[in-house]
CSV table of C-alpha atoms and ligand atoms in Angstrom, one decimal:
chain,number,residue,atom,x,y,z
A,1,MET,CA,-21.8,7.8,-2.3
A,2,ASN,CA,-24.4,5.5,-3.9
A,3,ILE,CA,-23.6,2.3,-1.9
A,4,ALA,CA,-26.4,0.4,-3.5
A,5,GLN,CA,-24.9,1.0,-7.0
A,6,ILE,CA,-21.4,0.3,-5.7
A,7,ARG,CA,-22.5,-3.0,-4.3
A,8,ALA,CA,-24.4,-3.9,-7.5
A,9,GLU,CA,-21.1,-3.2,-9.3
A,10,THR,CA,-19.4,-5.6,-6.9
A,11,PRO,CA,-21.9,-8.5,-7.1
A,12,HIS,CA,-19.8,-10.9,-5.1
A,13,CYS,CA,-19.9,-8.8,-2.0
A,14,GLN,CA,-23.6,-9.7,-1.7
A,15,ASP,CA,-23.2,-13.4,-0.8
A,16,LYS,CA,-20.5,-13.0,1.9
A,17,ILE,CA,-19.1,-10.5,4.3
A,18,PHE,CA,-15.9,-9.4,2.6
A,19,ILE,CA,-13.6,-7.6,5.0
A,20,ASN,CA,-10.2,-8.4,3.6
A,21,SER,CA,-9.4,-5.3,1.5
A,22,ALA,CA,-6.0,-5.0,3.2
A,23,GLY,CA,-5.2,-8.4,1.6
A,24,ALA,CA,-6.7,-8.3,-1.8
A,25,SER,CA,-10.1,-6.6,-2.2
A,26,LEU,CA,-13.0,-7.4,-4.5
A,27,MET,CA,-12.6,-5.7,-8.0
A,28,PRO,CA,-15.6,-3.7,-9.4
A,29,GLN,CA,-17.1,-5.4,-12.4
A,30,GLN,CA,-15.8,-2.6,-14.7
A,31,VAL,CA,-12.2,-3.6,-13.7
A,32,VAL,CA,-12.7,-7.2,-14.6
A,33,ASN,CA,-14.5,-6.4,-17.9
A,34,SER,CA,-11.8,-4.1,-19.1
A,35,ILE,CA,-9.2,-6.8,-18.5
A,36,HIS,CA,-11.3,-9.3,-20.4
A,37,ARG,CA,-11.8,-7.0,-23.3
A,38,TYR,CA,-8.1,-6.3,-23.6
A,39,LEU,CA,-7.2,-10.0,-23.3
A,40,LEU,CA,-9.6,-10.8,-26.1
A,41,GLU,CA,-7.9,-8.2,-28.3
A,42,GLU,CA,-4.5,-9.8,-27.4
A,43,GLU,CA,-6.0,-13.2,-28.3
A,44,ALA,CA,-7.0,-11.9,-31.7
A,45,HIS,CA,-3.9,-9.8,-32.6
A,46,GLY,CA,-1.0,-10.6,-30.2
A,47,GLY,CA,0.2,-8.3,-27.5
A,48,TYR,CA,2.5,-6.0,-29.5
A,49,LYS,CA,-0.1,-5.1,-32.1
A,50,VAL,CA,-2.7,-4.3,-29.4
A,51,ALA,CA,-0.3,-2.1,-27.4
A,52,ASP,CA,0.7,-0.3,-30.6
A,53,THR,CA,-2.9,0.5,-31.4
A,54,ASN,CA,-3.9,1.5,-27.9
A,55,PRO,CA,-1.3,4.1,-26.8
A,56,THR,CA,-4.0,6.4,-25.3
A,57,THR,CA,-5.4,3.6,-23.2
A,58,ILE,CA,-2.1,2.9,-21.6
A,59,ALA,CA,-1.3,6.7,-21.2
A,60,GLN,CA,-4.5,6.9,-19.2
A,61,PHE,CA,-2.9,4.8,-16.4
A,62,TYR,CA,-0.4,7.6,-15.6
A,63,LYS,CA,-3.1,10.3,-15.6
A,64,GLU,CA,-5.4,8.4,-13.2
A,65,ALA,CA,-2.5,7.4,-10.9
A,66,ALA,CA,-1.2,11.0,-10.8
A,67,GLN,CA,-4.6,12.5,-10.1
A,68,LEU,CA,-5.2,10.1,-7.2
A,69,ILE,CA,-2.1,11.2,-5.3
A,70,ASN,CA,-1.9,14.9,-6.6
A,71,ALA,CA,1.2,14.3,-8.7
A,72,GLN,CA,2.0,14.8,-12.4
A,73,THR,CA,2.1,12.0,-15.0
A,74,HIS,CA,5.8,12.3,-15.5
A,75,ASN,CA,6.3,11.3,-11.8
A,76,ILE,CA,4.5,7.9,-12.1
A,77,ALA,CA,6.0,4.5,-12.9
A,78,PHE,CA,4.0,1.3,-13.2
A,79,ALA,CA,5.2,-1.4,-10.9
A,80,HIS,CA,4.3,-5.1,-10.6
A,81,ASP,CA,3.5,-4.8,-6.9
A,82,ALA,CA,4.4,-2.5,-4.0
A,83,THR,CA,7.6,-4.4,-3.3
A,84,ASP,CA,8.7,-4.1,-6.9
A,85,ALA,CA,8.3,-0.3,-6.6
A,86,TYR,CA,10.0,-0.2,-3.2
A,87,THR,CA,13.1,-2.2,-4.2
A,88,LYS,CA,13.5,-0.2,-7.4
A,89,ALA,CA,13.4,3.0,-5.4
A,90,LEU,CA,15.9,1.6,-2.8
A,91,SER,CA,18.2,0.4,-5.6
A,92,SER,CA,18.5,3.9,-7.0
A,93,ILE,CA,20.0,5.4,-3.8
A,94,PRO,CA,23.8,5.5,-4.0
A,95,PHE,CA,24.5,3.9,-0.5
A,96,LYS,CA,28.0,3.9,0.9
A,97,ILE,CA,29.4,2.0,3.8
A,98,GLY,CA,28.2,3.5,7.1
A,99,ASP,CA,25.2,5.4,5.5
A,100,VAL,CA,22.3,5.6,7.9
A,101,ILE,CA,18.7,4.6,7.1
A,102,ILE,CA,16.0,5.8,9.6
A,103,THR,CA,12.8,3.8,9.8
A,104,SER,CA,10.1,3.1,12.3
A,105,GLU,CA,9.4,0.0,14.5
A,106,ASP,CA,6.2,-0.5,12.6
A,107,ASP,CA,7.5,-0.4,9.0
A,108,TYR,CA,6.5,-3.3,6.8
A,109,SER,CA,8.3,-6.6,7.4
A,110,SER,CA,9.7,-6.8,3.8
A,111,ASN,CA,11.1,-3.3,4.1
A,112,GLN,CA,12.8,-4.2,7.4
A,113,ILE,CA,14.3,-7.3,5.7
A,114,GLN,CA,15.5,-5.2,2.8
A,115,PHE,CA,17.2,-2.7,5.2
A,116,LEU,CA,18.8,-5.6,7.0
A,117,SER,CA,19.9,-7.1,3.7
A,118,LEU,CA,21.5,-3.7,2.8
A,119,LYS,CA,23.2,-3.7,6.2
A,120,GLU,CA,24.6,-7.2,5.6
A,121,ARG,CA,25.9,-6.5,2.1
A,122,PHE,CA,26.8,-2.8,2.2
A,123,GLY,CA,27.3,-2.0,5.9
A,124,ILE,CA,24.3,0.3,6.1
A,125,VAL,CA,23.4,1.5,9.7
A,126,LEU,CA,19.8,1.0,10.6
A,127,LYS,CA,18.1,3.3,13.2
A,128,ARG,CA,14.5,3.2,14.3
A,129,ILE,CA,12.5,6.1,15.6
A,130,LYS,CA,11.2,5.7,19.1
A,131,THR,CA,7.5,4.9,19.5
A,132,LEU,CA,5.4,6.9,22.0
A,133,GLU,CA,3.3,5.0,24.6
A,134,ASN,CA,0.2,5.4,22.5
A,135,GLY,CA,1.9,4.0,19.4
A,136,ASP,CA,2.6,7.2,17.6
A,137,LEU,CA,6.0,8.1,16.2
A,138,ASP,CA,8.1,10.2,18.6
A,139,ILE,CA,8.7,13.2,16.3
A,140,ALA,CA,11.1,14.9,18.8
A,141,ASN,CA,13.2,11.7,18.8
A,142,PHE,CA,13.1,11.7,15.0
A,143,GLN,CA,14.2,15.3,14.8
A,144,ALA,CA,17.1,14.5,17.2
A,145,LEU,CA,18.0,11.3,15.3
A,146,VAL,CA,18.2,13.2,12.0
A,147,ALA,CA,20.4,15.9,13.5
A,148,GLU,CA,22.7,13.3,15.1
A,149,GLN,CA,22.9,10.6,12.3
A,150,LYS,CA,22.6,12.7,9.1
A,151,PRO,CA,20.7,9.8,7.4
A,152,ILE,CA,20.8,9.3,3.6
A,153,LEU,CA,17.2,7.9,3.7
A,154,VAL,CA,14.2,8.1,5.9
A,155,ALA,CA,11.6,5.3,5.2
A,156,ILE,CA,8.2,5.2,6.8
A,157,THR,CA,5.2,2.9,6.2
A,158,HIS,CA,2.1,5.2,6.2
A,159,ILE,CA,-0.3,2.4,7.5
A,160,PRO,CA,1.4,-0.7,8.8
A,161,THR,CA,0.0,-4.0,7.8
A,162,ASN,CA,-1.3,-5.1,11.2
A,163,SER,CA,-2.2,-2.4,13.7
A,164,GLY,CA,-4.7,0.1,12.4
A,165,LEU,CA,-2.1,2.8,13.0
A,166,ILE,CA,-1.7,5.8,10.7
A,167,GLN,CA,1.9,7.1,11.0
A,168,ASP,CA,2.5,10.9,10.9
A,169,VAL,CA,4.2,11.1,7.5
A,170,LYS,CA,3.4,14.8,7.1
A,171,ASN,CA,5.6,15.8,10.0
A,172,ILE,CA,8.3,13.4,9.0
A,173,GLY,CA,8.2,14.8,5.4
A,174,LYS,CA,8.5,18.4,6.7
A,175,ILE,CA,11.7,17.5,8.6
A,176,CYS,CA,13.1,15.5,5.7
A,177,GLU,CA,12.5,18.4,3.3
A,178,ALA,CA,14.2,20.9,5.7
A,179,GLU,CA,17.2,18.6,6.1
A,180,ASP,CA,17.3,17.5,2.5
A,181,VAL,CA,17.0,13.8,3.3
A,182,ILE,CA,15.5,11.3,0.8
A,183,PHE,CA,12.0,10.4,2.1
A,184,LEU,CA,10.5,7.1,1.0
A,185,VAL,CA,6.8,6.3,1.9
A,186,ASP,CA,5.3,2.9,1.8
A,187,ALA,CA,1.7,3.8,1.1
A,188,CYS,CA,0.6,0.3,0.2
A,189,GLN,CA,-2.2,0.2,2.7
A,190,SER,CA,-3.2,3.9,2.6
A,191,VAL,CA,-3.6,4.7,-1.1
A,192,GLY,CA,-7.3,3.8,-2.0
A,193,GLN,CA,-8.6,3.9,1.6
A,194,MET,CA,-7.8,7.6,2.4
A,195,VAL,CA,-6.6,10.8,0.9
A,196,VAL,CA,-2.9,10.6,0.1
A,197,ASP,CA,-1.4,13.7,-1.3
A,198,VAL,CA,2.3,13.7,-2.2
A,199,GLN,CA,2.5,17.5,-2.2
A,200,GLN,CA,1.4,17.5,1.4
A,201,ILE,CA,3.6,14.5,2.5
A,202,LYS,CA,6.6,16.0,0.6
A,203,CYS,CA,8.0,12.6,-0.1
A,204,ASP,CA,10.6,11.7,-2.7
A,205,PHE,CA,9.3,8.2,-3.4
A,206,LEU,CA,5.9,6.7,-2.6
A,207,THR,CA,4.9,3.1,-3.3
A,208,THR,CA,1.6,1.3,-3.5
A,209,THR,CA,-0.1,-1.8,-4.8
A,210,GLY,CA,-3.2,-2.3,-7.0
A,211,ARG,CA,-5.0,-5.2,-5.4
A,212,LYS,CA,-5.7,-3.9,-1.9
A,213,PHE,CA,-7.8,-0.8,-1.1
A,214,LEU,CA,-7.5,0.4,-4.7
A,215,ARG,CA,-9.5,-2.7,-5.8
A,216,GLY,CA,-7.4,-3.4,-8.9
A,217,PRO,CA,-6.0,-6.7,-10.1
A,218,ARG,CA,-3.1,-8.6,-8.6
A,219,GLY,CA,0.2,-8.0,-10.2
A,220,THR,CA,-0.1,-4.2,-10.4
A,221,GLY,CA,1.2,-1.2,-8.4
A,222,PHE,CA,2.9,2.1,-8.9
A,223,LEU,CA,5.8,4.2,-7.8
A,224,TYR,CA,5.8,8.0,-7.4
A,225,VAL,CA,9.2,9.7,-8.0
A,226,SER,CA,9.6,13.3,-7.1
A,227,ASP,CA,11.1,15.9,-9.5
A,228,LYS,CA,14.0,16.3,-7.0
A,229,ILE,CA,15.0,12.6,-7.5
A,230,LEU,CA,14.5,12.7,-11.2
A,231,ASN,CA,16.6,15.9,-11.5
A,232,LYS,CA,19.4,14.4,-9.4
A,233,GLY,CA,19.5,11.6,-12.0
A,234,LEU,CA,18.8,8.7,-9.6
A,235,LYS,CA,17.9,5.5,-11.4
A,236,PRO,CA,17.3,1.9,-10.5
A,237,LEU,CA,20.5,-0.1,-10.3
A,238,PHE,CA,19.2,-2.7,-12.7
A,239,ILE,CA,17.7,-0.4,-15.2
A,240,ASP,CA,16.5,-2.0,-18.4
A,241,GLY,CA,16.1,-1.0,-22.1
A,242,ASN,CA,12.8,0.7,-21.2
A,243,GLY,CA,14.3,3.0,-18.6
A,244,ALA,CA,17.4,3.8,-20.6
A,245,ASP,CA,18.7,3.7,-24.2
A,246,TRP,CA,22.0,1.9,-24.9
A,247,MET,CA,23.8,4.6,-26.9
A,248,THR,CA,27.4,3.3,-27.5
A,249,PRO,CA,29.2,0.1,-26.4
A,250,PHE,CA,30.0,1.7,-23.0
A,251,THR,CA,27.2,4.3,-22.4
A,252,PHE,CA,23.5,4.5,-21.9
A,253,LYS,CA,21.1,7.4,-21.6
A,254,VAL,CA,18.4,7.5,-18.9
A,255,LEU,CA,14.8,8.5,-19.6
A,256,ALA,CA,13.9,11.9,-18.2
A,257,ASP,CA,10.7,10.8,-16.4
A,258,ALA,CA,9.8,8.2,-13.8
A,259,LYS,CA,9.4,5.6,-16.5
A,260,ARG,CA,13.1,5.0,-16.0
A,261,PHE,CA,11.9,2.9,-13.0
A,262,GLU,CA,9.8,0.6,-15.2
A,263,HIS,CA,10.7,-2.6,-17.0
A,264,TRP,CA,10.0,-2.9,-20.7
A,265,GLU,CA,7.7,-5.8,-20.2
A,266,ARG,CA,4.4,-5.0,-18.5
A,267,PRO,CA,1.1,-6.8,-18.1
A,268,TYR,CA,-0.9,-4.5,-20.4
A,269,ALA,CA,-4.3,-6.1,-19.7
A,270,LEU,CA,-3.7,-5.8,-16.0
A,271,MET,CA,-2.5,-2.2,-16.4
A,272,VAL,CA,-5.8,-1.5,-18.2
A,273,GLY,CA,-7.7,-3.1,-15.4
A,274,PHE,CA,-5.7,-1.1,-12.8
A,275,THR,CA,-6.5,2.1,-14.7
A,276,THR,CA,-10.2,1.3,-14.5
A,277,ALA,CA,-9.8,0.8,-10.7
A,278,LEU,CA,-7.9,4.1,-10.3
A,279,ARG,CA,-10.6,5.9,-12.3
A,280,TYR,CA,-13.2,4.3,-10.2
A,281,ALA,CA,-11.6,5.6,-7.0
A,282,ASN,CA,-11.0,9.1,-8.6
A,283,GLU,CA,-14.7,9.3,-9.7
A,284,LEU,CA,-16.0,8.3,-6.3
A,285,GLY,CA,-13.6,10.8,-4.8
A,286,MET,CA,-11.0,9.9,-2.1
A,287,GLN,CA,-12.5,12.4,0.3
A,288,ASN,CA,-15.8,10.6,0.1
A,289,ILE,CA,-14.1,7.2,0.4
A,290,GLN,CA,-12.2,8.3,3.4
A,291,GLN,CA,-15.3,9.6,5.1
A,292,ARG,CA,-17.3,6.5,4.4
A,293,ASN,CA,-14.4,4.4,5.7
A,294,GLN,CA,-14.2,6.4,8.9
A,295,SER,CA,-17.9,6.0,9.6
A,296,LEU,CA,-17.7,2.2,9.1
A,297,MET,CA,-14.7,1.8,11.4
A,298,GLN,CA,-16.2,4.1,14.1
A,299,ARG,CA,-19.2,1.7,14.3
A,300,PHE,CA,-17.1,-1.4,14.0
A,301,ARG,CA,-14.7,-0.3,16.7
A,302,ALA,CA,-17.5,0.7,19.0
A,303,ASN,CA,-19.2,-2.6,18.5
A,304,LEU,CA,-16.1,-4.6,19.4
A,305,ALA,CA,-15.2,-2.4,22.3
A,306,ALA,CA,-18.6,-3.4,23.8
A,307,ILE,CA,-17.6,-7.1,23.9
A,308,PRO,CA,-15.5,-7.5,27.1
A,309,ALA,CA,-13.7,-10.7,26.0
A,310,VAL,CA,-12.4,-9.1,22.8
A,311,THR,CA,-9.0,-7.4,22.7
A,312,THR,CA,-8.3,-5.1,19.8
A,313,PHE,CA,-4.7,-4.3,19.0
A,314,ASP,CA,-5.2,-0.8,17.6
A,315,LYS,CA,-2.6,1.8,18.4
A,316,GLY,CA,-1.9,5.4,17.6
A,317,SER,CA,-3.9,8.6,17.8
A,318,ARG,CA,-5.2,8.1,14.3
A,319,THR,CA,-6.5,4.7,13.1
A,320,ALA,CA,-7.4,3.3,9.8
A,321,ASN,CA,-9.5,0.5,8.2
A,322,ILE,CA,-7.3,-2.2,9.6
A,323,LEU,CA,-8.4,-3.8,12.8
A,324,THR,CA,-6.7,-6.7,14.5
A,325,PHE,CA,-8.3,-8.6,17.4
A,326,ARG,CA,-8.3,-11.7,19.6
A,327,LYS,CA,-11.0,-13.2,21.8
A,328,GLN,CA,-10.1,-14.4,25.3
A,329,ASP,CA,-9.7,-18.2,25.5
A,330,LYS,CA,-10.7,-18.7,21.8
A,331,SER,CA,-8.2,-20.4,19.6
A,332,LEU,CA,-7.3,-19.1,16.1
A,333,GLU,CA,-8.9,-22.3,14.7
A,334,ARG,CA,-12.2,-21.8,16.5
A,335,ILE,CA,-12.5,-18.2,15.4
A,336,GLN,CA,-11.7,-19.1,11.8
A,337,GLU,CA,-14.1,-22.0,11.9
A,338,VAL,CA,-16.9,-19.6,12.9
A,339,PHE,CA,-15.8,-17.0,10.3
A,340,ASP,CA,-15.7,-19.6,7.5
A,341,LYS,CA,-19.1,-20.9,8.4
A,342,ASN,CA,-20.5,-17.4,8.3
A,343,LYS,CA,-18.6,-16.5,5.1
A,344,ILE,CA,-16.6,-13.7,6.8
A,345,TYR,CA,-13.6,-13.2,4.6
A,346,HIS,CA,-10.7,-12.2,6.8
A,347,ASN,CA,-7.0,-12.5,7.2
A,348,VAL,CA,-4.6,-13.8,9.9
A,349,SER,CA,-1.6,-11.7,10.8
A,350,THR,CA,1.3,-13.5,12.5
A,351,LYS,CA,4.3,-12.2,14.5
A,352,ASN,CA,6.7,-12.3,11.6
A,353,TRP,CA,4.8,-9.5,9.9
A,354,GLY,CA,5.4,-7.2,12.8
A,355,VAL,CA,8.2,-8.6,15.0
A,356,ILE,CA,8.6,-5.5,17.2
A,357,ASP,CA,4.9,-4.7,17.4
A,358,TYR,CA,3.8,-8.3,18.3
A,359,ALA,CA,6.6,-8.7,20.9
A,360,LYS,CA,5.4,-5.5,22.6
A,361,LYS,CA,1.8,-6.7,22.5
A,362,GLY,CA,2.8,-10.2,23.7
A,363,VAL,CA,0.9,-12.1,21.0
A,364,ASP,CA,1.9,-14.2,18.1
A,365,TRP,CA,-1.2,-14.0,15.9
A,366,THR,CA,-4.2,-11.7,15.5
A,367,ILE,CA,-7.2,-11.8,13.2
A,368,ARG,CA,-7.1,-8.9,10.7
A,369,LEU,CA,-10.3,-7.3,9.5
A,370,SER,CA,-10.2,-4.6,6.9
A,371,PRO,CA,-13.6,-3.2,5.8
A,372,HIS,CA,-13.8,-0.9,2.8
A,373,TYR,CA,-16.5,1.6,1.6
A,374,PHE,CA,-18.6,-1.1,-0.2
A,375,ASN,CA,-19.2,-2.8,3.2
A,376,THR,CA,-22.3,-1.7,5.2
A,377,LEU,CA,-23.0,-0.6,8.7
A,378,ALA,CA,-25.3,-3.7,9.0
A,379,GLU,CA,-22.3,-5.9,8.2
A,380,MET,CA,-20.2,-4.1,10.9
A,381,ASP,CA,-23.0,-5.0,13.3
A,382,GLU,CA,-23.4,-8.6,12.1
A,383,VAL,CA,-19.7,-9.4,12.3
A,384,ALA,CA,-19.5,-8.0,15.9
A,385,SER,CA,-22.5,-10.0,16.9
A,386,ILE,CA,-21.0,-13.2,15.4
A,387,ILE,CA,-17.7,-12.5,17.3
A,388,ASP,CA,-19.7,-11.9,20.5
A,389,ARG,CA,-21.4,-15.4,20.1
A,390,ILE,CA,-18.1,-17.3,19.5
B,1,PLP,C1,2.3,-1.9,4.5
B,1,PLP,C2,2.6,-2.8,3.4
B,1,PLP,N1,3.7,-2.5,2.6
B,1,PLP,C3,4.0,-3.3,1.6
B,1,PLP,C4,3.3,-4.5,1.3
B,1,PLP,C5,3.8,-5.3,0.1
B,1,PLP,O1,2.9,-5.2,-1.0
B,1,PLP,P1,3.0,-6.1,-2.2
B,1,PLP,O2,2.7,-7.5,-1.8
B,1,PLP,O3,2.1,-5.6,-3.3
B,1,PLP,O4,4.4,-6.0,-2.7
B,1,PLP,C6,2.2,-4.8,2.0
B,1,PLP,C7,1.5,-6.0,1.8
B,1,PLP,O5,0.7,-6.5,2.5
B,1,PLP,C8,1.9,-4.0,3.1
B,1,PLP,O6,0.8,-4.3,3.9
């Protein structure tokens, strides 16, 4: 990877240490320029005319998204964010009272809230897979839970928001396929930072967002829907006139492809920017991005491990580009003050984002750092040395 060129295309990574790609990353210049150009067209002609005259530009979004996750274009739906994709997927499942959802202790907070909301309104039963001592999913426990509970849905967050953990979605997917259970993967933090391949994961739905490791604009995301789900005729509960045609006063006909999960109104300029970001990732190559990310994190984790007063809150046998830490006797305010003075862009994760995880760890906040391939090894050294001096 040509890091010098990548950094030149991300000019604002030069005057700060930006390590918040798990929040909202820095967009490459090409992404911002493509949004500008499209908006200027809309300024001149109005949105409808521009969309009508640019069908291939918009079609490119589906091609790039599909290529990124090894899917086909008809399996991709644009979403306004990961949660939009997730709730549309959930709404398509015909839950009945007593149906079981199996998830993990580390699934994203909003997903957990949505399951609890389904439990409140529809009497869904929520089960969580046991976590092993090291933080990995207990696959044997999962297998037993599936056999015993016969779930309608298994929902797993690939990389949780706060712990560096990579959950074993491949093994979960294998079991779901064998047992014919719907498998929903929240890949919001993994798509863009590592190789994500829906053929390998064998999921039915996969959700992600544009602004994080994909380096796209805010207000974008996408949903992958498998052929199995499309062929079963599942559709979002509140489908609109884009996803279906109103045929007679009491009937409607659903689209054949995953676009049945989209709303008619979409932010076209942002879609174009998101397409540029997806192309950027595809051209760099996810394998290269993943390798670069691993080498950055190896250095960063080793640096922090060498500071005795620092506790990192990593868990699991495989870790990603999210690292949370605290420093003995140092308040959140003090660490943030030093980070702000040194222009270290970071995020704070609090216990409501991981109720079960934080209770186990016995803390109520951590600082979250999430480097990405445009960061440098020198930055990993500098941040560690600044933390050491706090
Ligand atoms: C693991 C995970 N899933 C889902 C989301 C929600 O993404 P969005 O805000 O795009 O809906 C986040 C956001 O931080 C996340 O970390």
